[in-house]
Short mmCIF file of C-alpha atoms and ligand atoms in Angstrom, two decimals:
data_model
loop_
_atom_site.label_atom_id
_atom_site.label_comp_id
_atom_site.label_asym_id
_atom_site.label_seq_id
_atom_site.Cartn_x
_atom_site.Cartn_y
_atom_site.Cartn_z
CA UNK A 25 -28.48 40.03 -13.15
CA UNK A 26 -25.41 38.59 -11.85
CA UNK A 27 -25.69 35.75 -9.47
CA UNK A 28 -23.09 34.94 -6.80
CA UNK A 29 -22.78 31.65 -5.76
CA UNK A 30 -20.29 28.43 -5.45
CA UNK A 31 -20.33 27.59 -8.76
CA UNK A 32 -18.54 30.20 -10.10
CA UNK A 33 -15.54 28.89 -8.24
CA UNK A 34 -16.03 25.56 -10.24
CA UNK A 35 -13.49 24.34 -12.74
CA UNK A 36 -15.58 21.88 -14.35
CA UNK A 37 -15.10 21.21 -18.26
CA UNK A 38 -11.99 23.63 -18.00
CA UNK A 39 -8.37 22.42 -18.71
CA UNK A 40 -5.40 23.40 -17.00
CA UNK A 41 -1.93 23.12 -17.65
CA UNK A 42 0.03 22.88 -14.34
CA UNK A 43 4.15 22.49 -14.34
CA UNK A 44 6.29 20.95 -11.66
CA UNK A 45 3.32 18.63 -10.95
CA UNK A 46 5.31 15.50 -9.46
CA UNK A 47 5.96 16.53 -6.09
CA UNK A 48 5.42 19.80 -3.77
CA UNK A 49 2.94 22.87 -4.44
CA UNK A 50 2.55 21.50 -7.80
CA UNK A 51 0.84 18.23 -6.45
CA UNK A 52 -1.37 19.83 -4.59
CA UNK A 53 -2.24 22.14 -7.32
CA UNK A 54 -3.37 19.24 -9.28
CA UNK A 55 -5.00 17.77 -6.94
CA UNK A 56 -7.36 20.87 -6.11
CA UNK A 57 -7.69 21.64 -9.58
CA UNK A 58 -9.35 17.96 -10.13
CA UNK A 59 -10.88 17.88 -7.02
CA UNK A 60 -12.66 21.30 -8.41
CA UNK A 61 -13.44 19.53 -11.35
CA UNK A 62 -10.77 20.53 -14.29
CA UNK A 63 -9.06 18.02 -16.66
CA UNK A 64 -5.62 18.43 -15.63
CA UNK A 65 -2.37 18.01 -17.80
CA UNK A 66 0.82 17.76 -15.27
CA UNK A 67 3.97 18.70 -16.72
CA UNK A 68 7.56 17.12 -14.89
CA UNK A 69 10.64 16.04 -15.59
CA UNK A 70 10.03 12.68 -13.75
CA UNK A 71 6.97 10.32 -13.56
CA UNK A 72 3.91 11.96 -12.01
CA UNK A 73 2.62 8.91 -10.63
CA UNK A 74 2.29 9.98 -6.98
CA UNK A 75 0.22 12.46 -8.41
CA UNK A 76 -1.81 10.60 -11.00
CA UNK A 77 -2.85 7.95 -8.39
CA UNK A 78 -4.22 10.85 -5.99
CA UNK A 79 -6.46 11.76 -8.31
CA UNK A 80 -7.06 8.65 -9.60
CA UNK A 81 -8.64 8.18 -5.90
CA UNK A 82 -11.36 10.41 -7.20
CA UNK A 83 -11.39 10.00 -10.33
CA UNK A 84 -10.63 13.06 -11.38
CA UNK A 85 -9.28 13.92 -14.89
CA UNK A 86 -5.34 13.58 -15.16
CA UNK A 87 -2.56 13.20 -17.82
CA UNK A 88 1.11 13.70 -17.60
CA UNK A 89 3.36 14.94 -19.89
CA UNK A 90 6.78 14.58 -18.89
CA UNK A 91 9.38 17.15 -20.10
CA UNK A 92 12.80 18.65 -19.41
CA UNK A 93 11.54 22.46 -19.04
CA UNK A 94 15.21 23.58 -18.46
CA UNK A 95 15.18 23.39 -22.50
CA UNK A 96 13.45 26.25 -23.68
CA UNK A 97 12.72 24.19 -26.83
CA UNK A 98 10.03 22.03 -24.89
CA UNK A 99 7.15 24.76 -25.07
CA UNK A 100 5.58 23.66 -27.82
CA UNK A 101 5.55 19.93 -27.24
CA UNK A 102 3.71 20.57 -23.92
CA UNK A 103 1.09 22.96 -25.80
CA UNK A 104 0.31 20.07 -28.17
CA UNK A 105 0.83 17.01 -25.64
CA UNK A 106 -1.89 19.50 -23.15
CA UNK A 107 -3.99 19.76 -26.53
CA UNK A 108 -4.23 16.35 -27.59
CA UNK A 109 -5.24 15.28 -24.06
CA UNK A 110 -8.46 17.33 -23.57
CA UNK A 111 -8.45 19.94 -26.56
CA UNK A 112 -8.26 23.75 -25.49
CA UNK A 113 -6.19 24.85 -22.24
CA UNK A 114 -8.25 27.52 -19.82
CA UNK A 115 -5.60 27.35 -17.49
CA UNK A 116 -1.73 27.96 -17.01
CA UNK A 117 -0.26 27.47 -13.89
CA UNK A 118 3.87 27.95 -13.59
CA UNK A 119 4.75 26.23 -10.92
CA UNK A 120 8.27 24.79 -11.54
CA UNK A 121 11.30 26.13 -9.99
CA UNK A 122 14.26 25.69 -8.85
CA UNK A 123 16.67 27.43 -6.16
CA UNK A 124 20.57 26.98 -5.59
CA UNK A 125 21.80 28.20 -2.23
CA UNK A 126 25.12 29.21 -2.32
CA UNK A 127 26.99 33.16 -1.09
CA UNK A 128 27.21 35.53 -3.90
CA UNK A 129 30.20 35.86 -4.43
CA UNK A 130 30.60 32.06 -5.24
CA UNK A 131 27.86 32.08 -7.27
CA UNK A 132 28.54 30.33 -11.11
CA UNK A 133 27.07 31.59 -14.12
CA UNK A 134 26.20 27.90 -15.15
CA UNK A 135 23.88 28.04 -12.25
CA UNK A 136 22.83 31.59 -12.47
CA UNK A 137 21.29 30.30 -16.01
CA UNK A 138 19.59 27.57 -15.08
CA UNK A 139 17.63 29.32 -12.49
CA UNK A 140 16.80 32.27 -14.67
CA UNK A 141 15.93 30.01 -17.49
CA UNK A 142 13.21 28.01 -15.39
CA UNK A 143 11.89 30.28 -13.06
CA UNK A 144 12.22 33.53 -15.22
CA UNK A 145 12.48 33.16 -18.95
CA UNK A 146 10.30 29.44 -19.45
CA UNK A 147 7.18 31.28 -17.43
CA UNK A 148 7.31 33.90 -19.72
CA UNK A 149 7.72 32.05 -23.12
CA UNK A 150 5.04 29.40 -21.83
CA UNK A 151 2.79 33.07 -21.02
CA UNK A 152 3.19 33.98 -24.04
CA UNK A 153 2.72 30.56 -26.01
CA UNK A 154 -1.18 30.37 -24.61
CA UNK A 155 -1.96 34.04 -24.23
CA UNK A 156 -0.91 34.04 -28.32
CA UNK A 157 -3.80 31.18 -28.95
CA UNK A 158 -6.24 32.58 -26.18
CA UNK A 159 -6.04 36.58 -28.39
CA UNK A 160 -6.49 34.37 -31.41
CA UNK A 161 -9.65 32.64 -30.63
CA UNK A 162 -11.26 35.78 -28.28
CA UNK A 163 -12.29 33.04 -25.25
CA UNK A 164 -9.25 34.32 -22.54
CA UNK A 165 -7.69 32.33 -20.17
CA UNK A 166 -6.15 32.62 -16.74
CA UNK A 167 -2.49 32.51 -16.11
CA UNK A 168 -1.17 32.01 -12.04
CA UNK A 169 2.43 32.22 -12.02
CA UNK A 170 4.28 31.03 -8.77
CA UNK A 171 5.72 33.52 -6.85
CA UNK A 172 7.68 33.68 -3.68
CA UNK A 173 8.21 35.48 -0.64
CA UNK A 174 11.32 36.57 -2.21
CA UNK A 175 9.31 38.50 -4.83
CA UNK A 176 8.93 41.17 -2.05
CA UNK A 177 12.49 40.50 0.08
CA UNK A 178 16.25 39.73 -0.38
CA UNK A 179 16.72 36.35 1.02
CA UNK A 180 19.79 35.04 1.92
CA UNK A 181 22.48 33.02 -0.60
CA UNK A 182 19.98 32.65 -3.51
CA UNK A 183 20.55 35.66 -5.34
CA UNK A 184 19.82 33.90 -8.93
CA UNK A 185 16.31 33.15 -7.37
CA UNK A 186 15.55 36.11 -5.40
CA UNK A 187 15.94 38.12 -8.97
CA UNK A 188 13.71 34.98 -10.28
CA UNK A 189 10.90 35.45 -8.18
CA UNK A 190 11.32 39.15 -8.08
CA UNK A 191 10.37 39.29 -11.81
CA UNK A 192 7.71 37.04 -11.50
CA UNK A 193 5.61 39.31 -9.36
CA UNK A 194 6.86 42.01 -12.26
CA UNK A 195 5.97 39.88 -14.89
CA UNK A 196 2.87 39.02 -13.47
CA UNK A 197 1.83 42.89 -13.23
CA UNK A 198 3.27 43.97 -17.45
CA UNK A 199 1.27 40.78 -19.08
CA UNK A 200 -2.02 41.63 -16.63
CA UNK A 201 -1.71 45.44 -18.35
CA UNK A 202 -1.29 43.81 -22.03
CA UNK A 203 -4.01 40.65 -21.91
CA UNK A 204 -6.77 41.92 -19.52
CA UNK A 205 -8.61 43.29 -22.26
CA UNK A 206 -8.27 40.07 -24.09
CA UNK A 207 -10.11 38.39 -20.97
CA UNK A 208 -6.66 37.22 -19.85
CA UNK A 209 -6.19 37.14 -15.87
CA UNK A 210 -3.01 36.72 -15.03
CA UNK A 211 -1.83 36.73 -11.77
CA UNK A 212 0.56 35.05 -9.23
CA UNK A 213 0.91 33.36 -6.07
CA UNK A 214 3.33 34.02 -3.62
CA UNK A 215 3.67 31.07 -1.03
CA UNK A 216 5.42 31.47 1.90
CA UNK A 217 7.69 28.72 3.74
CA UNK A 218 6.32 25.57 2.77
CA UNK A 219 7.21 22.10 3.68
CA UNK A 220 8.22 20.97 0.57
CA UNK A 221 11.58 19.63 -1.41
CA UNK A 222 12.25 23.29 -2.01
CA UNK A 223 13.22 24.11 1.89
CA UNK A 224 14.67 20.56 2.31
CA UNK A 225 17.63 22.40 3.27
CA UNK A 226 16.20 25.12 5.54
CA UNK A 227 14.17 22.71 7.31
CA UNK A 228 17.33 20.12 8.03
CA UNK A 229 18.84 22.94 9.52
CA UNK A 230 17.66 23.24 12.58
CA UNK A 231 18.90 26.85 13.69
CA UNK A 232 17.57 28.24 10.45
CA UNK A 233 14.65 26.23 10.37
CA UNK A 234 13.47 27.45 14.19
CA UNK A 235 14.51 31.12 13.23
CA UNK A 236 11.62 30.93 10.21
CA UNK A 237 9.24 29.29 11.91
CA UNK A 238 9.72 31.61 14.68
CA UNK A 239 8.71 34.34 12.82
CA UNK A 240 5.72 32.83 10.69
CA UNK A 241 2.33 34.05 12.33
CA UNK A 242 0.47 30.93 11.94
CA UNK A 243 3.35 29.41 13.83
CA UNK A 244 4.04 26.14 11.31
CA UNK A 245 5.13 25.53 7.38
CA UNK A 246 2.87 25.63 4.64
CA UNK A 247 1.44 22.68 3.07
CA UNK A 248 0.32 22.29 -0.62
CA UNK A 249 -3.08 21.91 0.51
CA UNK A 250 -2.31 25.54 1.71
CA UNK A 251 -2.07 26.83 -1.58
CA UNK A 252 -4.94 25.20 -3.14
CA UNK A 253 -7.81 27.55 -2.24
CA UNK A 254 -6.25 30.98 -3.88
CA UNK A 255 -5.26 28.41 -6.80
CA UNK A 256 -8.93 27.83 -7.49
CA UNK A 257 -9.82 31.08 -7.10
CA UNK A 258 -7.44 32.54 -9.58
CA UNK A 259 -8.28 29.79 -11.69
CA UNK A 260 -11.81 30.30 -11.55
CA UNK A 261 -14.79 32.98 -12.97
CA UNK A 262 -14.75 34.22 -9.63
CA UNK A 263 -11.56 36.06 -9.93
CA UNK A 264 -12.51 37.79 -13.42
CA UNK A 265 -11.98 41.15 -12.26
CA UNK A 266 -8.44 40.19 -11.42
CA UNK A 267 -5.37 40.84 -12.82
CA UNK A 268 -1.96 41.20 -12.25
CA UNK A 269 -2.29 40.66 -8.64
CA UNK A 270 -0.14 38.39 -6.35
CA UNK A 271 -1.60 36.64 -3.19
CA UNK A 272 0.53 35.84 -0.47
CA UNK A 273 -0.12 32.34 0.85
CA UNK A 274 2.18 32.97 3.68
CA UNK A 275 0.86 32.30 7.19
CA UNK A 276 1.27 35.70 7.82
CA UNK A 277 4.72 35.93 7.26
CA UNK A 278 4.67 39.59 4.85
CA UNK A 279 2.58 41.23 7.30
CA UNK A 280 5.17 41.15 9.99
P1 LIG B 2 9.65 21.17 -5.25
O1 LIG B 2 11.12 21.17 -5.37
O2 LIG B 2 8.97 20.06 -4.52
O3 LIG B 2 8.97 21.30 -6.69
C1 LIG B 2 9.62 21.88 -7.79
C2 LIG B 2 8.96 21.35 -9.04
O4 LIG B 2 9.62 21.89 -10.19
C3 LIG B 2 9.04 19.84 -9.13
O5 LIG B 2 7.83 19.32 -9.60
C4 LIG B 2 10.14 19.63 -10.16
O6 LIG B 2 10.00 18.42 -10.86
C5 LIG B 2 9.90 20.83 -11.06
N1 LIG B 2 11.08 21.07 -11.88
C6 LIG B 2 12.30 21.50 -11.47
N2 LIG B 2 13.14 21.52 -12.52
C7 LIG B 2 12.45 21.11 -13.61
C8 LIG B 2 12.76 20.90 -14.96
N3 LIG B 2 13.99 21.11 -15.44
N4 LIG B 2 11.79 20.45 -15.78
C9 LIG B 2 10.55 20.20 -15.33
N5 LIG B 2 10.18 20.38 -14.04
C10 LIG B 2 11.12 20.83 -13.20
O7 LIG B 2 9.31 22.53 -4.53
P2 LIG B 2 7.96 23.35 -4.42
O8 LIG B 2 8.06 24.09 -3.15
O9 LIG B 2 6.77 22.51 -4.66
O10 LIG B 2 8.15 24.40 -5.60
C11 LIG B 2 7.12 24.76 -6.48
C12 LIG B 2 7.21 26.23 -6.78
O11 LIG B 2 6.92 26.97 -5.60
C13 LIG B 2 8.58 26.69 -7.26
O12 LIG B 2 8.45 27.65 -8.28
C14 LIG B 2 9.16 27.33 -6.01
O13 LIG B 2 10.14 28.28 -6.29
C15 LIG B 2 7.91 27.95 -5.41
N6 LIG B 2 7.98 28.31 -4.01
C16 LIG B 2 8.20 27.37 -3.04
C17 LIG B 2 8.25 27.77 -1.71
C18 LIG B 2 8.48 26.81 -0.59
O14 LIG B 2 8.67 27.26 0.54
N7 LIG B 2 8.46 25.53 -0.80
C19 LIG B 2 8.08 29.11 -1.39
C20 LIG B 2 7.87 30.03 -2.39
C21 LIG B 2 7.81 29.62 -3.70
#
């Protein structure tokens, strides 16, 4: 009979695969992951030393493979880069984004792309690129894509990402109804307003930034240590019955 207990939250002798993993949610992501005992491989455009040297602290499991995911190309030099470091992946997390801020009807199709290819069409082809080797050799995997309060509302001025993040939570739900029986959970995370290079601008500006934080419950920003716990959990055996669910990591900010 079926046990409960802590260990089944434990990512020890798993591999993940976590993008954006310089800076931000992505960091912490890492971080959690290794703290929970995974070998992780961080995927960023820049250095991930900040990162590295975090969990180097603990010495945790960590390798970077730095790539310019705007190029759709890239996919399959992170699946062998994540291979070569530590052998099978157990783990995908997409995690980097992007968001322009700019009215509507200004926005330019240049930058419409670029935040569509990122946050929309790179999760999906980087989905499919493990879920394809995961079917093949009958072990599963998990998937946690990165969602965004903006899965659920309008927003204002980011239009490209709003439709983004609105397709991630969509996303999230047609590849859970495809790869569950494969032993596939994929689901999503939807953070809320976190204190990260991604509301650099909100927070600077100070009417906008005391209207938000007016209005989240917990009454403060997320932090990328915020995130970590549902991370783990998605990542882990403990969420097998899971799929194509996304958690809100939001202070409270959906159930006003
Ligand atoms: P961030 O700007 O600190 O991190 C973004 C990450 O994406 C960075 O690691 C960056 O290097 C990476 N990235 C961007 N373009 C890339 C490219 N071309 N190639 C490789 N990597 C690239 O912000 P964050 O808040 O940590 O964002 C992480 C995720 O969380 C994003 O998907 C974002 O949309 C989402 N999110 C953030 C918030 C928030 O309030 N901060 C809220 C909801 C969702």
């Amino acid at each position: 009979m079926f046990e409960p207990n802590l260990s089944m939250f434990s990512l020890s002798g798993k591999t993940a695969v976590v993008t954006g993993a310089n800076t931000g949610l992505g960091q912490g992501i890492c971080v959690a992951f290794a703290k929970a005992g995974a070998n992780v491989v961080g995927v960023a455009r820049r250095s991930c030393e900040e990162t590295a040297d975090k969990i180097a602290a603990f010495e945790g499991s960590f390798k970077e493979v730095i790539a310019d995911m705007s190029d759709i190309n890239v996919i399959p030099h992170i699946a062998e880069e994540a291979k070569k470091a530590f052998g099978r992946v157990d783990i995908l997390v997409n995690n980097a984004g992007i968001i322009k801020r700019c009215d509507a009807v200004d926005v330019t199709m240049e930058d419409w792309d670029s935040v569509i290819d990122l946050n929309e069409k790179m999760v999906f082809f980087l989905c499919q690129t493990f879920a394809k080797e995961w079917i093949a050799d009958g072990k599963g995997g998990k998937i946690i894509n990165i969602a965004s309060m903006l899965s659920y509302q309008g927003g204002i001025r980011v239009p490209a990402y709003t439709s983004s993040k609105s397709a991630v939570l969509g996303l999230t739900r047609a590849l859970a109804n495809e790869w569950a029986s494969h032993n596939i959970n994929v689901n999503a995370i939807a953070p809320g307003y976190m204190a990260t290079h991604n509301t650099d601008n909100l927070r600077s500006d100070e009417q906008r930034s005391e209207e938000i934080l007016g209005r989240i419950p917990a009454g403060r920003w997320g932090t990328p240590e915020d995130v970590a716990g549902a991370a783990i959990f998605l990542a882990s055996d403990a969420a097998a019955y899971v799929h194509g669910f996304t958690i809100a990591v939001d202070g409270g900010w959906l159930a006003r």
